[in-house]
Short mmCIF file of C-alpha atoms in Angstrom, two decimals:
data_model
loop_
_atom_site.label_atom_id
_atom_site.label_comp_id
_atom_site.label_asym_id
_atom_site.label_seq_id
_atom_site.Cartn_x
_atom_site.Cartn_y
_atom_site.Cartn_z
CA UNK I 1 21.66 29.71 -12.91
CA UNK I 2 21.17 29.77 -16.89
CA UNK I 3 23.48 27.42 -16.65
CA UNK I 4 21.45 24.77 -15.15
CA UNK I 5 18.50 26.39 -17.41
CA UNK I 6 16.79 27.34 -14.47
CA UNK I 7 13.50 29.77 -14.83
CA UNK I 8 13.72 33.37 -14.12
CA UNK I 9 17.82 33.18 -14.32
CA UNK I 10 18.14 36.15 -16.84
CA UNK I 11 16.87 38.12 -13.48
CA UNK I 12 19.01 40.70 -11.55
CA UNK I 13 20.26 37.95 -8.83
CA UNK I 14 18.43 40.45 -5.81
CA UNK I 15 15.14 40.43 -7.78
CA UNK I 16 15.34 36.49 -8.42
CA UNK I 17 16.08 35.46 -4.77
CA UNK I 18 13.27 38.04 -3.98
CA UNK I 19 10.99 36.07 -5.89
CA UNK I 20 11.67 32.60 -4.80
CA UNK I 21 10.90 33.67 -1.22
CA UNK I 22 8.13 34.83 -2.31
CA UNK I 23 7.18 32.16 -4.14
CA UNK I 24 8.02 29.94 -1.32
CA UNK I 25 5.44 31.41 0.87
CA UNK I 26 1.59 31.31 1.44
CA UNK I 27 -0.23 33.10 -1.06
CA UNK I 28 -2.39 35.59 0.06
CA UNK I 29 -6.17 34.84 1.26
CA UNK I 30 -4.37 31.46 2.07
CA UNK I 31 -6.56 29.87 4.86
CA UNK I 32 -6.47 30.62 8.63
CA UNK I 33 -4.45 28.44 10.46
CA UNK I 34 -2.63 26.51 7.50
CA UNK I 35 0.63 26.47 8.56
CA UNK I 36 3.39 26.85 5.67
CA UNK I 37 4.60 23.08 7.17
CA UNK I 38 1.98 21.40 5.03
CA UNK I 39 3.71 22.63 2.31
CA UNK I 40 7.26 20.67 2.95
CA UNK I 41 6.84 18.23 -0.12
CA UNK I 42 7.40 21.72 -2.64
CA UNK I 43 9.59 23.32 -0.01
CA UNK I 44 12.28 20.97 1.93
CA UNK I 45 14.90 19.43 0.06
CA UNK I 46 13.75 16.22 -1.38
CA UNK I 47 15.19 13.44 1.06
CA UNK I 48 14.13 15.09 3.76
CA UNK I 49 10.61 15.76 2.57
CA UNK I 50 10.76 12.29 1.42
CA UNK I 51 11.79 10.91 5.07
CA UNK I 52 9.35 13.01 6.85
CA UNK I 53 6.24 12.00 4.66
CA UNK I 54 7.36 8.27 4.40
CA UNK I 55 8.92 7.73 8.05
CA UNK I 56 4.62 7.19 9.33
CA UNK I 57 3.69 6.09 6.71
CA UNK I 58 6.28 2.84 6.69
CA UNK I 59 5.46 2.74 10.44
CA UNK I 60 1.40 2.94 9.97
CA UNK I 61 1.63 0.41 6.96
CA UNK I 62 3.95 -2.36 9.89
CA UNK I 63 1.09 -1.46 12.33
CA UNK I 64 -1.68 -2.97 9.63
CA UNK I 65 0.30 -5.77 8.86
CA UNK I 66 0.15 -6.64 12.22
CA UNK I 67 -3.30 -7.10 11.89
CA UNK I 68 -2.48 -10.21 9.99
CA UNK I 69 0.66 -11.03 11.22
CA UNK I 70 -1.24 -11.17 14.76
CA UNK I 71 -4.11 -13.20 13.99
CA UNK I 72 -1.81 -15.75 12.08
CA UNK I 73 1.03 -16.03 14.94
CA UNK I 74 -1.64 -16.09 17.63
CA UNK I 75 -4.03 -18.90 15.59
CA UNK I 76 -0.59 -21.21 14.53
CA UNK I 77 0.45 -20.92 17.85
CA UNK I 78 -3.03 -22.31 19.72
CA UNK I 79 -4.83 -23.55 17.29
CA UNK I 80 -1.88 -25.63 14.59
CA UNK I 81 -1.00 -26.12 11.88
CA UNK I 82 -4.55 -26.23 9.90
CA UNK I 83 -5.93 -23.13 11.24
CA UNK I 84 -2.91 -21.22 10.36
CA UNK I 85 -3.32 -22.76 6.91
CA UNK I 86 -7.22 -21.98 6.43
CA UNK I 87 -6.07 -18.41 7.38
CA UNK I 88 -3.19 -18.28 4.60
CA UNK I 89 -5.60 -19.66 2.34
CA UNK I 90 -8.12 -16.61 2.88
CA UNK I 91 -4.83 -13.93 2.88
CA UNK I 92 -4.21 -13.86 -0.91
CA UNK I 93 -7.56 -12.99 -1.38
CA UNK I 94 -8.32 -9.92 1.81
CA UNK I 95 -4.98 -9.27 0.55
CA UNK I 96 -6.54 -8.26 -2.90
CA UNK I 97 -9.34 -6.27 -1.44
CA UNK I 98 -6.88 -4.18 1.06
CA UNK I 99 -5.49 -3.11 -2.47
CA UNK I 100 -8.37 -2.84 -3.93
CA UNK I 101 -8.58 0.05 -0.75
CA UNK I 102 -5.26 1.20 -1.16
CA UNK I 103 -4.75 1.79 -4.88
CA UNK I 104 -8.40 3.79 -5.37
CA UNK I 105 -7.13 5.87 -2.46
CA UNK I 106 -3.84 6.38 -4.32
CA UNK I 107 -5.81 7.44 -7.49
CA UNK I 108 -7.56 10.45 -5.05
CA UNK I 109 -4.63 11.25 -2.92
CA UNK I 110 -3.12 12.28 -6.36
CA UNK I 111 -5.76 14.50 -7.66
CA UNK I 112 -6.63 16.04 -4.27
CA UNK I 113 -2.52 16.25 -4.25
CA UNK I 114 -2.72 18.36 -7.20
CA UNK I 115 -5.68 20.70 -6.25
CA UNK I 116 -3.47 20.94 -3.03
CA UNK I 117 -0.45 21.91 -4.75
CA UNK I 118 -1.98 24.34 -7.25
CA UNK I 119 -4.41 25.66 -3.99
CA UNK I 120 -7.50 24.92 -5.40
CA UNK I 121 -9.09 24.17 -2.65
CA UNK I 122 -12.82 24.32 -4.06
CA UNK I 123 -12.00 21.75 -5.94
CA UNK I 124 -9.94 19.40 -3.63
CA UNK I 125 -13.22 19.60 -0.88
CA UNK I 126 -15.28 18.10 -4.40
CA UNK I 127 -12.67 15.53 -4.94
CA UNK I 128 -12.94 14.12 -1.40
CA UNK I 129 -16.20 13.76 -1.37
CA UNK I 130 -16.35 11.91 -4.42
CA UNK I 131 -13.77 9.95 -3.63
CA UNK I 132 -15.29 9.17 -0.40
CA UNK I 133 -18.86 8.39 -1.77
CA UNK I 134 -17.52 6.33 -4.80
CA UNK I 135 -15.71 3.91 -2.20
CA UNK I 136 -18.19 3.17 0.22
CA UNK I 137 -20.51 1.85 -2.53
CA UNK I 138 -17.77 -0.08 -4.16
CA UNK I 139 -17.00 -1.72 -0.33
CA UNK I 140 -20.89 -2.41 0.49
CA UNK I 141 -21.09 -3.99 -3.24
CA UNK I 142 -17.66 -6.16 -2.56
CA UNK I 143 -18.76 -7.05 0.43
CA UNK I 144 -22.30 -8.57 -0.33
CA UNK I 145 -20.53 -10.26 -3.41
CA UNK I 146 -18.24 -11.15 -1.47
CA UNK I 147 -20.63 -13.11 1.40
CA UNK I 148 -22.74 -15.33 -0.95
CA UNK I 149 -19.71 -15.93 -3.26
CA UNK I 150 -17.21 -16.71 -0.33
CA UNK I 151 -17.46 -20.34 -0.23
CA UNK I 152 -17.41 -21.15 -4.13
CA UNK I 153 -14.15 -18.83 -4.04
CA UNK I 154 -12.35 -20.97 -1.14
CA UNK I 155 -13.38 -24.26 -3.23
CA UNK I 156 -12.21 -22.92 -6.38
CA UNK I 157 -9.06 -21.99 -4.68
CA UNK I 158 -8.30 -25.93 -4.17
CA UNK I 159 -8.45 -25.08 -0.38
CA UNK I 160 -7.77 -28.17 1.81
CA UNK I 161 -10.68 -29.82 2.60
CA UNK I 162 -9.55 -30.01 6.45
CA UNK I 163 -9.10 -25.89 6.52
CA UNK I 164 -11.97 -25.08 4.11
CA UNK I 165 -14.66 -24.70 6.49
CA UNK I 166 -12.44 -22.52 8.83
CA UNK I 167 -11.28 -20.68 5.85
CA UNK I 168 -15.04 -20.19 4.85
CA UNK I 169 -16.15 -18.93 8.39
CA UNK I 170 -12.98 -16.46 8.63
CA UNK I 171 -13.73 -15.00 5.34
CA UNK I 172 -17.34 -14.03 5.96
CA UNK I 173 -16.72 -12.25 8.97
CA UNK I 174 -14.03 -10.00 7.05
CA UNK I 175 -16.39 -9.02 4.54
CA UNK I 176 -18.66 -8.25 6.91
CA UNK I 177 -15.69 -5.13 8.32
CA UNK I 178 -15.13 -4.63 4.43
CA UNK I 179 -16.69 -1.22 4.30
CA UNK I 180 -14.28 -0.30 7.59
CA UNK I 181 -11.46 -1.27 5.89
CA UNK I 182 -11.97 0.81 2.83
CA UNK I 183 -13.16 3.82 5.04
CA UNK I 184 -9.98 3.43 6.92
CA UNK I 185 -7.72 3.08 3.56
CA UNK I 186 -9.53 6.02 1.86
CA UNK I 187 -9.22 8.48 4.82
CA UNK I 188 -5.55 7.61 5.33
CA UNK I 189 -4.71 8.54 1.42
CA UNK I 190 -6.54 12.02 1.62
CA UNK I 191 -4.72 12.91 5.18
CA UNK I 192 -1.10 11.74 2.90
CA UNK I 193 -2.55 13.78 0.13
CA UNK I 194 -2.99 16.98 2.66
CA UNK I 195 0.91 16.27 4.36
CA UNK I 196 -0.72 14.75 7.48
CA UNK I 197 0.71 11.31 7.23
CA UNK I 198 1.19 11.40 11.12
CA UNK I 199 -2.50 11.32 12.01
CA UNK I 200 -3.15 7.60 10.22
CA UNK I 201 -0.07 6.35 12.15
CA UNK I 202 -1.64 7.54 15.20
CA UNK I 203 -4.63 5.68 14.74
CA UNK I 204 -2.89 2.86 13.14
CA UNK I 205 -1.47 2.36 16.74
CA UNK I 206 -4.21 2.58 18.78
CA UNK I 207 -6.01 -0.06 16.39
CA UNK I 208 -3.50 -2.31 16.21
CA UNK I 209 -2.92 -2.43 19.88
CA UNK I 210 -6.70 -2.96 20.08
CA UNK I 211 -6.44 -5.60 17.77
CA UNK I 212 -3.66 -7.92 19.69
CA UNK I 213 -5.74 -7.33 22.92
CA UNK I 214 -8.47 -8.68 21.34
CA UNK I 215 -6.93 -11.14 19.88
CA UNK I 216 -5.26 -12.40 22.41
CA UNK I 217 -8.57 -12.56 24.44
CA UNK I 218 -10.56 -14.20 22.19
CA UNK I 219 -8.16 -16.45 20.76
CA UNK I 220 -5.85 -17.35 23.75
CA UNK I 221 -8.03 -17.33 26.85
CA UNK I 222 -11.65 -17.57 25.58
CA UNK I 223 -10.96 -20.36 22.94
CA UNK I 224 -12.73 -18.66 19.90
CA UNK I 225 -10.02 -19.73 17.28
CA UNK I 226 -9.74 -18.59 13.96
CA UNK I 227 -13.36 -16.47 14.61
CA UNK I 228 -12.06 -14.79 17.27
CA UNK I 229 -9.23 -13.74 15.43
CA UNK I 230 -11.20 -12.09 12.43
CA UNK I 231 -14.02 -10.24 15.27
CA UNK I 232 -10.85 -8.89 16.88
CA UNK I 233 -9.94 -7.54 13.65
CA UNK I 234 -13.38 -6.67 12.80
CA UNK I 235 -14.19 -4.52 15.73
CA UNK I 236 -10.23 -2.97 15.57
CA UNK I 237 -10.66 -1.66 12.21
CA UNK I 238 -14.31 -0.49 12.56
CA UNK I 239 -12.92 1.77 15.86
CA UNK I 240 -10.40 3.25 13.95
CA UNK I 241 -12.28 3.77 10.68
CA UNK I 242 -15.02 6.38 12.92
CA UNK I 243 -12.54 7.84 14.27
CA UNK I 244 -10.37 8.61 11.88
CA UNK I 245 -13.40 9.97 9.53
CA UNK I 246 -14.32 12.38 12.62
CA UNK I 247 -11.02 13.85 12.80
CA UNK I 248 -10.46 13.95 9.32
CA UNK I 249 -13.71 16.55 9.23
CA UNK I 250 -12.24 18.43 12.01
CA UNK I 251 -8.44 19.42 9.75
CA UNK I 252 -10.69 19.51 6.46
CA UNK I 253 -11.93 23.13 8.18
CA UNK I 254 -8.95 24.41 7.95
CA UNK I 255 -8.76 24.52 4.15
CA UNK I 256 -11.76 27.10 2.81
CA UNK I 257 -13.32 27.59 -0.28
CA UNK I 258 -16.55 26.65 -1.47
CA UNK I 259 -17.06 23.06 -2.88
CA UNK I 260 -17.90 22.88 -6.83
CA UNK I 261 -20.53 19.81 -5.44
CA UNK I 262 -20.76 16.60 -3.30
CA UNK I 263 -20.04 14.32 -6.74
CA UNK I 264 -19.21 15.52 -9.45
CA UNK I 265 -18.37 12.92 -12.59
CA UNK I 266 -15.40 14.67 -13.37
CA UNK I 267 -13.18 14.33 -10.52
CA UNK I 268 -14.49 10.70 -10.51
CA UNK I 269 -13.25 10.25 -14.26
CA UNK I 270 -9.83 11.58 -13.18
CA UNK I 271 -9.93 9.59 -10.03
CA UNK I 272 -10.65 6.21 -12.41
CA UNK I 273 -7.25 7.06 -14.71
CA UNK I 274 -5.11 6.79 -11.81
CA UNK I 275 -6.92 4.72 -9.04
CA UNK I 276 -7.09 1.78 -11.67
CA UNK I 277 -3.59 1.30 -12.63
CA UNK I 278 -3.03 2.03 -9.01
CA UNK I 279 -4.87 -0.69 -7.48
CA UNK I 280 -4.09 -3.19 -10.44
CA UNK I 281 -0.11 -2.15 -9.22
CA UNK I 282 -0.74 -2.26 -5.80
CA UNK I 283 -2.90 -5.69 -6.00
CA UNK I 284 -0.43 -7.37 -8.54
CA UNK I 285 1.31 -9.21 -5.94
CA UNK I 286 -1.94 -10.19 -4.44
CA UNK I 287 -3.47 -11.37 -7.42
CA UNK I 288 -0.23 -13.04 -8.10
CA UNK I 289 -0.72 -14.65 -4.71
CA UNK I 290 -4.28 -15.83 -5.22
CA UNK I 291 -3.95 -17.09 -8.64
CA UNK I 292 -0.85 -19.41 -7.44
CA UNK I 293 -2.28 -20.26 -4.56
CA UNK I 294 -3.91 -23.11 -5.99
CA UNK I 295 -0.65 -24.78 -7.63
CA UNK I 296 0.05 -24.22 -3.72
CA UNK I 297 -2.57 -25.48 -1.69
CA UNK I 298 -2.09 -28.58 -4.32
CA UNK I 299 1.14 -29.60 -2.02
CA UNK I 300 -1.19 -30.24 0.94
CA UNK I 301 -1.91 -28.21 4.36
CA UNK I 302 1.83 -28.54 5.96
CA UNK I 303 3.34 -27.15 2.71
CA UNK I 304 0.02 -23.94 3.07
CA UNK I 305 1.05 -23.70 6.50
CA UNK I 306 4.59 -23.17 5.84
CA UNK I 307 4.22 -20.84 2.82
CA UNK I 308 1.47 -19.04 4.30
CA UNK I 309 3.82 -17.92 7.94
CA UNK I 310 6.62 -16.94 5.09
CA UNK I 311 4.32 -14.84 2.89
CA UNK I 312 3.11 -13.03 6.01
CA UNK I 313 6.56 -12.24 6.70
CA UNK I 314 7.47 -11.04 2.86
CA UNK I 315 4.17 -9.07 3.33
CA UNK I 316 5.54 -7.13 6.18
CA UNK I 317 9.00 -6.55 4.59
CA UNK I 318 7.35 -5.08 1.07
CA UNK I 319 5.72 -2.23 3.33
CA UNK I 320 8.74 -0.17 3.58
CA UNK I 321 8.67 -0.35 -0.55
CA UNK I 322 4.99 0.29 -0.78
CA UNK I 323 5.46 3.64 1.71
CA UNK I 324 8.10 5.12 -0.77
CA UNK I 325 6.66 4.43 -3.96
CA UNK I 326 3.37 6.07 -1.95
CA UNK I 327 5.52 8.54 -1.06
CA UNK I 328 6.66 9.39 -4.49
CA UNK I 329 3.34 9.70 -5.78
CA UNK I 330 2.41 12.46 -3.52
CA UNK I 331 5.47 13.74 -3.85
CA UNK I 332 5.35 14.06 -7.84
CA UNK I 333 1.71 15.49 -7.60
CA UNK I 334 2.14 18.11 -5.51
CA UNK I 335 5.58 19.09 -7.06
CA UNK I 336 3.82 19.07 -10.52
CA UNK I 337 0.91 20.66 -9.32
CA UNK I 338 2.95 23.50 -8.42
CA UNK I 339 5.06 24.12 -11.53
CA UNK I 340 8.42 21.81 -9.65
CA UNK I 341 9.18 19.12 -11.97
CA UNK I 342 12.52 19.94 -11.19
CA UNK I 343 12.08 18.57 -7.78
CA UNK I 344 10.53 15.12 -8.96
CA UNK I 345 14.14 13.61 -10.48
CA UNK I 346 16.10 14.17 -7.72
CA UNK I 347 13.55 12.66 -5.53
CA UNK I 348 13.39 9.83 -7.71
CA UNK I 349 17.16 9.40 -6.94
CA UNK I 350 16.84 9.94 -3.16
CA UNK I 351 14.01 7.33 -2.70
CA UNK I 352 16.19 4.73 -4.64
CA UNK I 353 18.93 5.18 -1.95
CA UNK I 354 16.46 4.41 0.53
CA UNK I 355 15.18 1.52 -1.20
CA UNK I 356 18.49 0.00 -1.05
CA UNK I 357 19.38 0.38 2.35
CA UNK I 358 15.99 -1.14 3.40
CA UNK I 359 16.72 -3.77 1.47
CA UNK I 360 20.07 -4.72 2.28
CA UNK I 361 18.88 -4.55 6.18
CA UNK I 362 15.68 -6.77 5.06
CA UNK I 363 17.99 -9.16 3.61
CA UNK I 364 20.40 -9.52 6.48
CA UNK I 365 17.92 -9.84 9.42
CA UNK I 366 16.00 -12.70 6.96
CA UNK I 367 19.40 -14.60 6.84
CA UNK I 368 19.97 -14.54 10.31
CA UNK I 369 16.70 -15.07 11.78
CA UNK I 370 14.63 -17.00 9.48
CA UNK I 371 14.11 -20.25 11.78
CA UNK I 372 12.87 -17.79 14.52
CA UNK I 373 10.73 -15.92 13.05
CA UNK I 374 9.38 -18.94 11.15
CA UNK I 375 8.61 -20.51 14.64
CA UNK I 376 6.58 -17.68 16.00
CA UNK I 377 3.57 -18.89 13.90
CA UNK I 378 3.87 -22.52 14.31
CA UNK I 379 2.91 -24.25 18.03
CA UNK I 380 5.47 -26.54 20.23
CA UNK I 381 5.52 -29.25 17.46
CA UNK I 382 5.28 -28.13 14.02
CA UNK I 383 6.27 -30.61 10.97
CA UNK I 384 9.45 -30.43 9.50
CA UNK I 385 7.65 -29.79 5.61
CA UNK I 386 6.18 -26.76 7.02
CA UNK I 387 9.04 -25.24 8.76
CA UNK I 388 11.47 -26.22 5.77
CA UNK I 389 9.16 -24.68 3.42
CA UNK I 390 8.76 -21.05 5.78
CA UNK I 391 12.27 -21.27 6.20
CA UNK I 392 13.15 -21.98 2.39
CA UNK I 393 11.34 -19.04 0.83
CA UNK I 394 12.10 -16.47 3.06
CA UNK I 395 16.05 -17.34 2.78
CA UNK I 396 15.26 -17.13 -1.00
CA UNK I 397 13.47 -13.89 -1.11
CA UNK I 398 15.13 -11.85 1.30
CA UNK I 399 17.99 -11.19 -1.03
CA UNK I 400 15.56 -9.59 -4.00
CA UNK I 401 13.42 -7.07 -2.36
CA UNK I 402 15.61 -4.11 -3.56
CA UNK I 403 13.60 -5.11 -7.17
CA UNK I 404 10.64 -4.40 -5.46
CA UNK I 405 11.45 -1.17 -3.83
CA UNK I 406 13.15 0.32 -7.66
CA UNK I 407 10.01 -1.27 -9.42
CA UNK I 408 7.10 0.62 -6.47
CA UNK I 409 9.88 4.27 -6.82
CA UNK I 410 9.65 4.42 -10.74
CA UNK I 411 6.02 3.58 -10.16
CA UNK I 412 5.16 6.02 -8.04
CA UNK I 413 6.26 8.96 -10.34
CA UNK I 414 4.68 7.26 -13.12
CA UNK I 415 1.41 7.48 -11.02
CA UNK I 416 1.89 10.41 -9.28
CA UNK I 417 2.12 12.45 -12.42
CA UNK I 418 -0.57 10.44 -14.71
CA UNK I 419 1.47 8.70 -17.03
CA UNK I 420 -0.11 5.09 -16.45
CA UNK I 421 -0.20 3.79 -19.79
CA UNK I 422 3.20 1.80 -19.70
CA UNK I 423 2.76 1.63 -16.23
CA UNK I 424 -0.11 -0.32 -16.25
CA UNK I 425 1.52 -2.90 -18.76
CA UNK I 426 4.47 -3.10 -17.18
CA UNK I 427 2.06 -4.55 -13.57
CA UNK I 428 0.21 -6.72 -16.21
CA UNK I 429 3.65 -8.38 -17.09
CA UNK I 430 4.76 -8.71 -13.80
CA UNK I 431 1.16 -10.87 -12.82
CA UNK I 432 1.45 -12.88 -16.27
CA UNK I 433 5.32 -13.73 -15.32
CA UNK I 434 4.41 -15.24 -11.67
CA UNK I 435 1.23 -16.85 -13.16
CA UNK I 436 2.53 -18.67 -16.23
CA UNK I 437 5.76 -19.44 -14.17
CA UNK I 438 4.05 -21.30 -11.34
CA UNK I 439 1.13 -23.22 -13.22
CA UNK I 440 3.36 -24.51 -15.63
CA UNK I 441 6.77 -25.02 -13.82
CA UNK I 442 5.32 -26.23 -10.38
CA UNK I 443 3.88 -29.25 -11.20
CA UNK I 444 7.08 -30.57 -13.37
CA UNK I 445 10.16 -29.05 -10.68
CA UNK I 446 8.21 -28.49 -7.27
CA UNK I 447 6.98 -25.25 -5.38
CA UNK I 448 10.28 -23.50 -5.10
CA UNK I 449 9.01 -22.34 -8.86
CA UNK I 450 6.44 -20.05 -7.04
CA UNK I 451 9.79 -19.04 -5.48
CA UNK I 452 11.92 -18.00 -8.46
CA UNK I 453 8.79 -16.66 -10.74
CA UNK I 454 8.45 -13.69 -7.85
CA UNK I 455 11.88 -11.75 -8.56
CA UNK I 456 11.71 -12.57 -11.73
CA UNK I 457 8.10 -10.48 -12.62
CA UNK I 458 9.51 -7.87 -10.27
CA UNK I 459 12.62 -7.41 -12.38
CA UNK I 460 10.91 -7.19 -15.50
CA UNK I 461 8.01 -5.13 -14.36
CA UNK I 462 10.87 -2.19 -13.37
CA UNK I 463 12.77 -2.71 -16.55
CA UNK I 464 9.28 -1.93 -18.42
CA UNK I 465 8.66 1.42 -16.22
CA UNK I 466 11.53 2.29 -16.02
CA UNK I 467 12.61 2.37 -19.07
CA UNK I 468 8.97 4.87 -19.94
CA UNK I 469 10.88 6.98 -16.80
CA UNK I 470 13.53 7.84 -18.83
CA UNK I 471 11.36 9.17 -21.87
CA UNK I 472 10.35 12.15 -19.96
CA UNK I 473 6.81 11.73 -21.00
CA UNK I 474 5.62 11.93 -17.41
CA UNK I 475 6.20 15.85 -16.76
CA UNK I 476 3.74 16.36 -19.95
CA UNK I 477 1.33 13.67 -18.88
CA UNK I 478 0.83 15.55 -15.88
CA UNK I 479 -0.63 18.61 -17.61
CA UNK I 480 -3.85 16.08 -18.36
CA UNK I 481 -4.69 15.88 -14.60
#
């Protein structure tokens, strides 16, 4: 043992494997019914904890995508070729607000992750409540912002002028579900931040079931079009949002200890200096996405069409990245937050051997079955620019989403142990790279630019945080959370 430096190793070796049990199990006046299971991120080896935490999470992130991926398919499919593009031209954008969702509840999952770790339990009961009252007047504000603004966006957007009144009508009705959507996003990071990442997967199912019924319904058999597919959505999301906030009260009761207040400006502060990298990381892509999505839409509706069926697609294959670097962030909290910064390194190294055996699986089932899956959003006679341009991107992309998966690993230590300074400029180079690179090159060589500017920011947004990974500054950033 001193030979690895490890703590304690100058201890008879009877005393020192006394004391790691010990240490290994509940303290005491730990609460009634915890079991010592929520504890696996500290406790199992790292992989394993690592699989188990991330194997629902990957599975309730494909289940959301199928909200979109649904409503897309199902619209192409019945209602051609400009519906589907008036619905890819409002995706960038609910895109950026599902971030928006996903990155503040990053930011609390990884304080209440430390309060967890450290079993202050006081605290982590203050925590969610802030975290839960700061985000439902964020969504209400978004959302009413978002409703008189909606139809200056879609114009400034260059939207087609065939698909901007459908893209207008679709839009209003998801901000109208907004404060669902970030209920739903903020009560799935606090049950990850507690080791429950089963429960939002079980939800994520029902809804999502719900949601192609309904879709299918409205869409298919009652002729509602693209407004039937964003109520089916709608009323999907709002179902599982109530439920999921009842149940979360019910396992919150297992955890006692007196809360230090309902909001306190504290927690919120520390929140802030991780939730705003966080979503900035998490909507970089998205942003990305809406900010060349003009330079897009200026190719005409078969070219939107076709590139937005593909970016659904590259949407659902990025999950599987998103869940581990997720993953790692809960992972490095609670490992930190309990003195194991040992642990954090080689779980780094495990979740960058799953990242690349996604990705070589990603990239093999894109080769093979592009023109398929390309067809399943397009009806009996789509136009050859559309399917050429689906088809095109997704042969392109599929071999570069191992970049993604290292950049979202190194990123989720980074943010899972507070060091978001580098972090945060490495996400702003990444946006600048797939701006600059599409506004400037499109125009002069085509929209296979848009193409080639994604892999690039990727790449250079992991060489940037990955390169603060190997400083070590993270394990004494953490002592600021």
């Amino acid at each position: 043992p001193l030979a690895f430096g490890l703590p304690g190793a100058a201890e008879p070796p009877g005393k020192l494997c006394l004391r790691i049990c010990r240490d290994l199990q509940p303290e005491k006046g730990r609460e009634k019914g915890m079991s010592i299971s929520n504890d696996y991120l500290i406790t199992e080896k790292p992989l394993r904890a690592l699989i188990r935490f991330c194997a629902p999470m990957i599975a309730g992130n494909l289940f959301q995508q199928a909200y979109t991926i649904v409503d897309s398919a199902i619209v192409g499919h019945y209602n051609g070729e400009t519906a589907l593009a008036a619905v890819g031209a409002s995706y960038s954008l609910t895109t950026i607000f599902i971030c928006v969702a996903i990155g503040g509840g990053i930011g609390a999952s990884v304080i209440i992750s430390h309060h967890f770790g450290a079993r202050r339990y006081g605290q982590m009961r203050s925590a969610i409540s802030t975290a839960m009252l700061t985000f439902l007047g964020i969504s209400v504000l978004l959302s009413a912002v978002g409703l008189l603004f909606s139809r200056q966006i879609m114009a400034a957007l260059n939207t087609p002028a065939d698909a901007l009144e459908i893209a207008v009508r679709y839009l209003n009705v998801y901000f109208y579900g907004l404060p669902f959507l970030f209920m739903y996003n903020i009560l799935s990071a606090l049950f990850n931040a507690l080791g429950k990442s089963r429960i939002p997967l079980y939800f994520l199912i029902f809804s999502s079931l719900l949601n192609v019924a309904l879709d299918w319904y409205l869409v298919a058999v009652q002729g509602a079009g693209v407004l039937g597919a964003a109520y089916a959505t709608f009323l999907a999301q709002g179902i599982a949002a109530v439920l999921s906030f009842l149940v979360f009260c019910r396992e919150l009761r297992q955890y006692e200890g007196a809360s230090d207040g309902l909001f306190r400006q504290k927690e919120l502060l520390a929140m802030a200096r991780i939730a705003l990298p966080s979503i900035l990381q998490q909507s970089t892509v998205s942003i990305g996405m809406l900010l060349v999505q003009s330079v897009v839409n200026g190719f005409g509706t078969q070219v939107l069409a076709g590139f937005s069926a593909a970016m659904r697609i590259e949407s659902l294959c990025v999950v599987p990245m998103s869940a581990i670097g997720n993953a790692l962030s809960s992972y490095t909290a609670q490992n930190l937050g309990a003195g194991r910064a040992d642990r954090v390194t080689q779980g780094y190294r495990d979740a960058n051997r799953m990242v690349l055996l996604i990705a070589v699986f990603l990239c093999a089932a894109l080769e093979l079955f592009h023109s398929p899956i390309i067809a399943l959003f397009l009806d009996q006679a789509p136009s050859a620019q559309t399917v050429a341009t689906g088809e095109s991107y997704l042969r392109f992309i599929g071999f570069f989403f191992c970049l993604i998966g290292f950049k979202m690993a190194v990123d989720g230590v980074l943010r899972g142990a507070g060091d978001v300074r580098m972090f945060t400029i490495a996400n702003l180079v990444n946006l600048a790279i797939r701006v600059l690179l599409s506004w400037f090159g499109a125009p002069i060589w085509g929209v296979a630019v848009v193409w080639y500017a994604v892999p690039i920011g990727w790449l250079a947004n992991f060489c940037i945080s990955f390169a603060q990974y190997r400083t070590g500054a993270w394990r004494t950033q953490s002592l600021a959370l």
